[in-house]
mmCIF file with all atom_site columns, C-alpha atoms in Angstrom:
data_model
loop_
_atom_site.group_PDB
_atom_site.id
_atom_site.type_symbol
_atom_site.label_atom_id
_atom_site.label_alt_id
_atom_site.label_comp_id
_atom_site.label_asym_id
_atom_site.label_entity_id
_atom_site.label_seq_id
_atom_site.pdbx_PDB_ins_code
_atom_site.Cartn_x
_atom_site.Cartn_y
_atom_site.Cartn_z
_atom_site.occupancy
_atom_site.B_iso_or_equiv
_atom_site.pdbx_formal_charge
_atom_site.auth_seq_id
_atom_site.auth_comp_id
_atom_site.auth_asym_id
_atom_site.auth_atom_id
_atom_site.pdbx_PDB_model_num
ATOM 1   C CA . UNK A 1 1   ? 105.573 103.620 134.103 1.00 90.00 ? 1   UNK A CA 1
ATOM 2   C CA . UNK A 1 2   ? 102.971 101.563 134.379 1.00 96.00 ? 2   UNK A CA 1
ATOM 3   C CA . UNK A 1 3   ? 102.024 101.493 130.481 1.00 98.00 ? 3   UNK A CA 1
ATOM 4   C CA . UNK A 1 4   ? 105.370 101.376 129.472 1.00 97.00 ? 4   UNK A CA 1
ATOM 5   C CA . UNK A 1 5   ? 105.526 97.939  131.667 1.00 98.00 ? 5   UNK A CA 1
ATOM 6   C CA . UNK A 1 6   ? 102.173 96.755  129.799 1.00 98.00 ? 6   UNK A CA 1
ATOM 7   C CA . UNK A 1 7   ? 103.203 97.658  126.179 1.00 97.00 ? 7   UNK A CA 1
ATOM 8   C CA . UNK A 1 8   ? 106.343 96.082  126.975 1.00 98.00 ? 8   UNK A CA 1
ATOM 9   C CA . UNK A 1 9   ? 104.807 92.660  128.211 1.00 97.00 ? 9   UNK A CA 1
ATOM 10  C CA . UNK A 1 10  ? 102.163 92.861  125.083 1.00 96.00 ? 10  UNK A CA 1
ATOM 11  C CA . UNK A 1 11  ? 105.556 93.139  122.455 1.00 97.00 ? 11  UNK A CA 1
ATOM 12  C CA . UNK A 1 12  ? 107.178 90.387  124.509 1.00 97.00 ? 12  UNK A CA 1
ATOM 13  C CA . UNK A 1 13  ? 104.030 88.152  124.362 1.00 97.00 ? 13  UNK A CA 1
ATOM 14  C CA . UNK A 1 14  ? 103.665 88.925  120.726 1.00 96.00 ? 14  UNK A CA 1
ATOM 15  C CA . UNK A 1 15  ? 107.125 88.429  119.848 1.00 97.00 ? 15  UNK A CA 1
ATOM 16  C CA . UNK A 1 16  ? 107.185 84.662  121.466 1.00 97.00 ? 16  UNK A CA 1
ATOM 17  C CA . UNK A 1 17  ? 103.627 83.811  119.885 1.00 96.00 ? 17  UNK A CA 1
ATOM 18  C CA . UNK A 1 18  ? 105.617 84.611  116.409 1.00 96.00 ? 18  UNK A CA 1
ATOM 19  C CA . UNK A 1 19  ? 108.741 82.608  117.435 1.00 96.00 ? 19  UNK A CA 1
ATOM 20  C CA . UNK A 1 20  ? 106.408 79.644  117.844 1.00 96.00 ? 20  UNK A CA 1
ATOM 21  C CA . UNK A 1 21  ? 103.413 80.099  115.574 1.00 96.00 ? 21  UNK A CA 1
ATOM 22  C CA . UNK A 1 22  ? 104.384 82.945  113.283 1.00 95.00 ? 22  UNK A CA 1
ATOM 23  C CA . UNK A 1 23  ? 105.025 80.315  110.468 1.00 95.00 ? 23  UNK A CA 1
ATOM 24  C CA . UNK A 1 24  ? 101.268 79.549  110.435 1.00 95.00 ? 24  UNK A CA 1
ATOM 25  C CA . UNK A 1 25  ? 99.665  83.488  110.446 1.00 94.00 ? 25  UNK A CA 1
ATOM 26  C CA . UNK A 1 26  ? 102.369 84.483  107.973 1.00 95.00 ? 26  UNK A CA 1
ATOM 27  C CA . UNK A 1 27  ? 102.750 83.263  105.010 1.00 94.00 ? 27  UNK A CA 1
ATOM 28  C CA . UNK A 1 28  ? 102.750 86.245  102.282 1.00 92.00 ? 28  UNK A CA 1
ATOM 29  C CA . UNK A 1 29  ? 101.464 83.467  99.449  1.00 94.00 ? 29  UNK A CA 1
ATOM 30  C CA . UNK A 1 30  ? 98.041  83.279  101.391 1.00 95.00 ? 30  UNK A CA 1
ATOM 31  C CA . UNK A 1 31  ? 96.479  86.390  101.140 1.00 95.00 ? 31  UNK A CA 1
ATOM 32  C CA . UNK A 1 32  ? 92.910  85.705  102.775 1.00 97.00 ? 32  UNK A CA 1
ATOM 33  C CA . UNK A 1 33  ? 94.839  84.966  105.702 1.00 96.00 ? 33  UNK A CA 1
ATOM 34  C CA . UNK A 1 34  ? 96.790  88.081  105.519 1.00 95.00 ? 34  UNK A CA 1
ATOM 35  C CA . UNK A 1 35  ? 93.687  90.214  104.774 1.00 97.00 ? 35  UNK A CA 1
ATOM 36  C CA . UNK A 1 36  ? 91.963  87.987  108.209 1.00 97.00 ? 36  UNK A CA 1
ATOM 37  C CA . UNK A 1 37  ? 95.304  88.749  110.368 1.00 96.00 ? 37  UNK A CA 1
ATOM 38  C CA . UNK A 1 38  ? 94.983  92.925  108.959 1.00 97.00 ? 38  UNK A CA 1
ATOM 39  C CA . UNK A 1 39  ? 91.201  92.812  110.014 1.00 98.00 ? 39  UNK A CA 1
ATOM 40  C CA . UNK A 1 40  ? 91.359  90.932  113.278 1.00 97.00 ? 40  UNK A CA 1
ATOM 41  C CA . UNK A 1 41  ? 94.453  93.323  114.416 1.00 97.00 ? 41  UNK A CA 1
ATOM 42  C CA . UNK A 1 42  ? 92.660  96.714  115.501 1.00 97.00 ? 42  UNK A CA 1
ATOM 43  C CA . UNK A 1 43  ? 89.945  94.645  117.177 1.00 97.00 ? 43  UNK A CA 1
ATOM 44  C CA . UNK A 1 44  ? 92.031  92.769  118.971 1.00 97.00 ? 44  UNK A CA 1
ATOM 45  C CA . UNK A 1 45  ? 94.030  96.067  119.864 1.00 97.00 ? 45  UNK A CA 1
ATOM 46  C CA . UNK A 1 46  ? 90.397  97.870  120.485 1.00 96.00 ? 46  UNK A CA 1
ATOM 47  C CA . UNK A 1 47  ? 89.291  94.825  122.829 1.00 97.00 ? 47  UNK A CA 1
ATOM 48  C CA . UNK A 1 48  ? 92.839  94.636  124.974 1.00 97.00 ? 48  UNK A CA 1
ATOM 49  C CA . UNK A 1 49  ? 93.550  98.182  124.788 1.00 97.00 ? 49  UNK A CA 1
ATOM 50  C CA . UNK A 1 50  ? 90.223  99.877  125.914 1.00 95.00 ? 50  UNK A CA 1
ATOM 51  C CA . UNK A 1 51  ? 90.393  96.853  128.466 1.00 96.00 ? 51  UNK A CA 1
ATOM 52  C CA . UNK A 1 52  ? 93.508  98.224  130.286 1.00 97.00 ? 52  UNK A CA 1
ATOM 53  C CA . UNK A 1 53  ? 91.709  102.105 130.231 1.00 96.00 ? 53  UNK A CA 1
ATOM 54  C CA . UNK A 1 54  ? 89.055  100.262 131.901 1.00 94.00 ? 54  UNK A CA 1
ATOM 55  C CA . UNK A 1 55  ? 90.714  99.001  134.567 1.00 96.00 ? 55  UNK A CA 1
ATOM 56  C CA . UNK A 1 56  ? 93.068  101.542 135.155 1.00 96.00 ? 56  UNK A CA 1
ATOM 57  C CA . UNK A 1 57  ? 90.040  103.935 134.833 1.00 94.00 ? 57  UNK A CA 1
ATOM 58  C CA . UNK A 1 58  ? 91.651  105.942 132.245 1.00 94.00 ? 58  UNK A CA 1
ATOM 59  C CA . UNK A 1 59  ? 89.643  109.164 131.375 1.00 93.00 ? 59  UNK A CA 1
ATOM 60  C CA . UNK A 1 60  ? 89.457  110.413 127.624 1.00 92.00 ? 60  UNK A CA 1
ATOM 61  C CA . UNK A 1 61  ? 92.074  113.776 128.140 1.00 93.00 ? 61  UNK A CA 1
ATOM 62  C CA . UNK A 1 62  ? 94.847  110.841 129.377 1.00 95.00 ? 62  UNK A CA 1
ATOM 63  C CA . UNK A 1 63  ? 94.262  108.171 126.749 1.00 96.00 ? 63  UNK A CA 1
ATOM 64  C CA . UNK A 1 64  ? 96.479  109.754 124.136 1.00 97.00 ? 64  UNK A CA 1
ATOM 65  C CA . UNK A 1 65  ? 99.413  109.778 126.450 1.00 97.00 ? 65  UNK A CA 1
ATOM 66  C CA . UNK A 1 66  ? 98.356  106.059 127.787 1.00 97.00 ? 66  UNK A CA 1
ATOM 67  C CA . UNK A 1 67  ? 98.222  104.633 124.285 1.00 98.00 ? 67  UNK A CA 1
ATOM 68  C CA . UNK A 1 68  ? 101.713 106.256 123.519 1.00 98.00 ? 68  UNK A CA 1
ATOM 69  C CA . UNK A 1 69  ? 103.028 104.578 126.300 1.00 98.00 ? 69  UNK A CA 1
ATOM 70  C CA . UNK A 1 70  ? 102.189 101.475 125.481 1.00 98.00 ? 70  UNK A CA 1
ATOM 71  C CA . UNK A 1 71  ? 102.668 101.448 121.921 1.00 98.00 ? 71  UNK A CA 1
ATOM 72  C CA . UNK A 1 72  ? 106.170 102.994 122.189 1.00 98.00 ? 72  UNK A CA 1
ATOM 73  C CA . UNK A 1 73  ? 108.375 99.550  123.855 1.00 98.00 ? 73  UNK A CA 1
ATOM 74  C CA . UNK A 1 74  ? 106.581 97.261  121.344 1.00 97.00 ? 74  UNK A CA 1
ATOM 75  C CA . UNK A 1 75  ? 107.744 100.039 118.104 1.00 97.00 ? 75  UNK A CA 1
ATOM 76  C CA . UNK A 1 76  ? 110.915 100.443 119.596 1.00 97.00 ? 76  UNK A CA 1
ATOM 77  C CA . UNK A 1 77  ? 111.856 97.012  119.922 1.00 97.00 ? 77  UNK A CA 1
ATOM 78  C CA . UNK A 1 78  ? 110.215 95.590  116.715 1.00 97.00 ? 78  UNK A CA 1
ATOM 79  C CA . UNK A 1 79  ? 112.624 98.023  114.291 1.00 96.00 ? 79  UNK A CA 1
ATOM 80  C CA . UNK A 1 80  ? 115.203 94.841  116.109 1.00 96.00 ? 80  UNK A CA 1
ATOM 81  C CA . UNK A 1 81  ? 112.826 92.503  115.081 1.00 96.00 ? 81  UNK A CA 1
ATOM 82  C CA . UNK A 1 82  ? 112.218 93.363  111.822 1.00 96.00 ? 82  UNK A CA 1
ATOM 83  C CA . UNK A 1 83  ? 116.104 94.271  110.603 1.00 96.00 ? 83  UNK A CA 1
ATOM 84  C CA . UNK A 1 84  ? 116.840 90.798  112.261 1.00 96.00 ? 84  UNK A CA 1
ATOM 85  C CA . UNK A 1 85  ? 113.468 89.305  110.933 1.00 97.00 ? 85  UNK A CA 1
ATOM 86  C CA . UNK A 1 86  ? 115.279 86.014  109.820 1.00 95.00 ? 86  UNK A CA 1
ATOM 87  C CA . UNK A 1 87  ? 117.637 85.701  113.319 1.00 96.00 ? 87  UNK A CA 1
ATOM 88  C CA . UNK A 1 88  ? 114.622 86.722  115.285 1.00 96.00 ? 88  UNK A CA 1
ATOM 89  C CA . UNK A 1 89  ? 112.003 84.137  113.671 1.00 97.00 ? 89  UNK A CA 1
ATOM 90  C CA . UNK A 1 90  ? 113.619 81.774  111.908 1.00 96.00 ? 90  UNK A CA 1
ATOM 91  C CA . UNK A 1 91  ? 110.213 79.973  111.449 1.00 96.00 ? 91  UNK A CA 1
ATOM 92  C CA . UNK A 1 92  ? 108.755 82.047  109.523 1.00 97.00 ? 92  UNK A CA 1
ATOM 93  C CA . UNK A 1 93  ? 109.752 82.474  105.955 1.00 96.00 ? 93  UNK A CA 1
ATOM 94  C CA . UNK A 1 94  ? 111.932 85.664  104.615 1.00 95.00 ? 94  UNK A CA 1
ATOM 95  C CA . UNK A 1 95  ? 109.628 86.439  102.436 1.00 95.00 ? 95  UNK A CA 1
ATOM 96  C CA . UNK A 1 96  ? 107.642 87.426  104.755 1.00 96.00 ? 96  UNK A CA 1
ATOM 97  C CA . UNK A 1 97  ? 109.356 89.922  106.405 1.00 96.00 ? 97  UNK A CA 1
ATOM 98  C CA . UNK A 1 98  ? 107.569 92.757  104.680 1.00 96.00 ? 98  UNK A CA 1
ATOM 99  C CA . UNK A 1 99  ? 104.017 91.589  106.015 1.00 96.00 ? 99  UNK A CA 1
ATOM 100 C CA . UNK A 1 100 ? 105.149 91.253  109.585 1.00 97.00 ? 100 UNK A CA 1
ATOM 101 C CA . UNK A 1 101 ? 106.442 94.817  109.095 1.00 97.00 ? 101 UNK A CA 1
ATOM 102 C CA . UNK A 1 102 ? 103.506 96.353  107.879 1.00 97.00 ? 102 UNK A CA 1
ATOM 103 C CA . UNK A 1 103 ? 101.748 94.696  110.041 1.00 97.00 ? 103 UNK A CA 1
ATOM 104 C CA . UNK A 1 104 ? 103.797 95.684  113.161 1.00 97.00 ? 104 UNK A CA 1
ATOM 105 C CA . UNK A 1 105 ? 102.726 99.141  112.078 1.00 97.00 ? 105 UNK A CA 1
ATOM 106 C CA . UNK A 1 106 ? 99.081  98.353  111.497 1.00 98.00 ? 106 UNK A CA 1
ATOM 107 C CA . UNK A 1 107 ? 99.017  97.225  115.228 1.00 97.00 ? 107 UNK A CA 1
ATOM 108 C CA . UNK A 1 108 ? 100.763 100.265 116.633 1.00 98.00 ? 108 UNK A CA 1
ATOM 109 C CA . UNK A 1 109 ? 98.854  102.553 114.504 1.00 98.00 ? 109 UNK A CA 1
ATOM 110 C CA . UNK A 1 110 ? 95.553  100.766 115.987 1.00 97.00 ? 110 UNK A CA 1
ATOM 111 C CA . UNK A 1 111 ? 97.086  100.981 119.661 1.00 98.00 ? 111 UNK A CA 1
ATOM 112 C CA . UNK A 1 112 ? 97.827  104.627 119.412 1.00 98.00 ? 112 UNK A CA 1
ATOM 113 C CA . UNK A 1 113 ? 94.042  105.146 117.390 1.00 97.00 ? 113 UNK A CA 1
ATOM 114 C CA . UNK A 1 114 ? 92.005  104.129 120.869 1.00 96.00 ? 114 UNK A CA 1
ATOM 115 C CA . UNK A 1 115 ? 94.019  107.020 122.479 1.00 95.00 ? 115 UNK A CA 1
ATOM 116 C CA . UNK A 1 116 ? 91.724  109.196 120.656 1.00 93.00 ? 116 UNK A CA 1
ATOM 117 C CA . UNK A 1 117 ? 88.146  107.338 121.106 1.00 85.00 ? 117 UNK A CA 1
ATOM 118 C CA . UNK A 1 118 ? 85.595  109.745 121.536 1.00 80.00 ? 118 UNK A CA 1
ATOM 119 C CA . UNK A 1 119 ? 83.854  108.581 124.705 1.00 69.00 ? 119 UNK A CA 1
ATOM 120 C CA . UNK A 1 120 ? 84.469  109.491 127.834 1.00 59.00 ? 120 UNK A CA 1
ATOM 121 C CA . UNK A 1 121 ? 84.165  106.281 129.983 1.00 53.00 ? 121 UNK A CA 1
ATOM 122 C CA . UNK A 1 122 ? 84.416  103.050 128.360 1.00 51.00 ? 122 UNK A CA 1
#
């Protein structure tokens, strides 16, 4: 329950940060930004991720489940987001809808990815 409670906290954090500065990290006519934003996304994942195995003292076997837990509130709750892109964030431009979906998924994907690091204590 716990992880469920965290992945749901990291989507709602995430979702305000876009509300209020989306407008300036997406903008689909700027793609060194874009390609920035894609590259700083699993290490920021990595970094908050393997933090919260850390202090819950998550061992490898348990990580896969852990990740999944946290990943799934933010997936489930950002298929809203994105088919209400323009209600959800008016701020950001239509247009770049797209980006903050594939993105979205590049940030899951990298969540559920440290479930299956191969050491055993972090």
């Amino acid at each position: 329950m716990l992880f469920l409670g965290i992945g749901f906290l990291g989507w709602l954090i995430a979702t305000i940060a876009f509300r209020f500065i989306g407008q300036y990290l997406l903008d689909p006519t700027n793609i060194a930004l874009s390609i920035g934003l894609f590259l700083a996304t699993p290490i920021a994942m990595f970094v908050v991720i393997t933090g919260v195995y850390f202090w819950q003292q998550v061992k490898a076997i348990e990580r896969p489940k852990a990740a999944l837990l946290i990943a799934l509130p933010g997936m489930i709750l950002d298929a809203g987001s994105v088919l209400s892109f323009s209600s959800v964030f008016p701020n950001i431009d239509p247009n770049a809808n797209t980006l903050f979906a594939a993105l979205m998924l590049w940030g899951y994907s990298s969540i559920l990815a440290t479930g299956f690091l191969p050491q055993d204590e972090l």
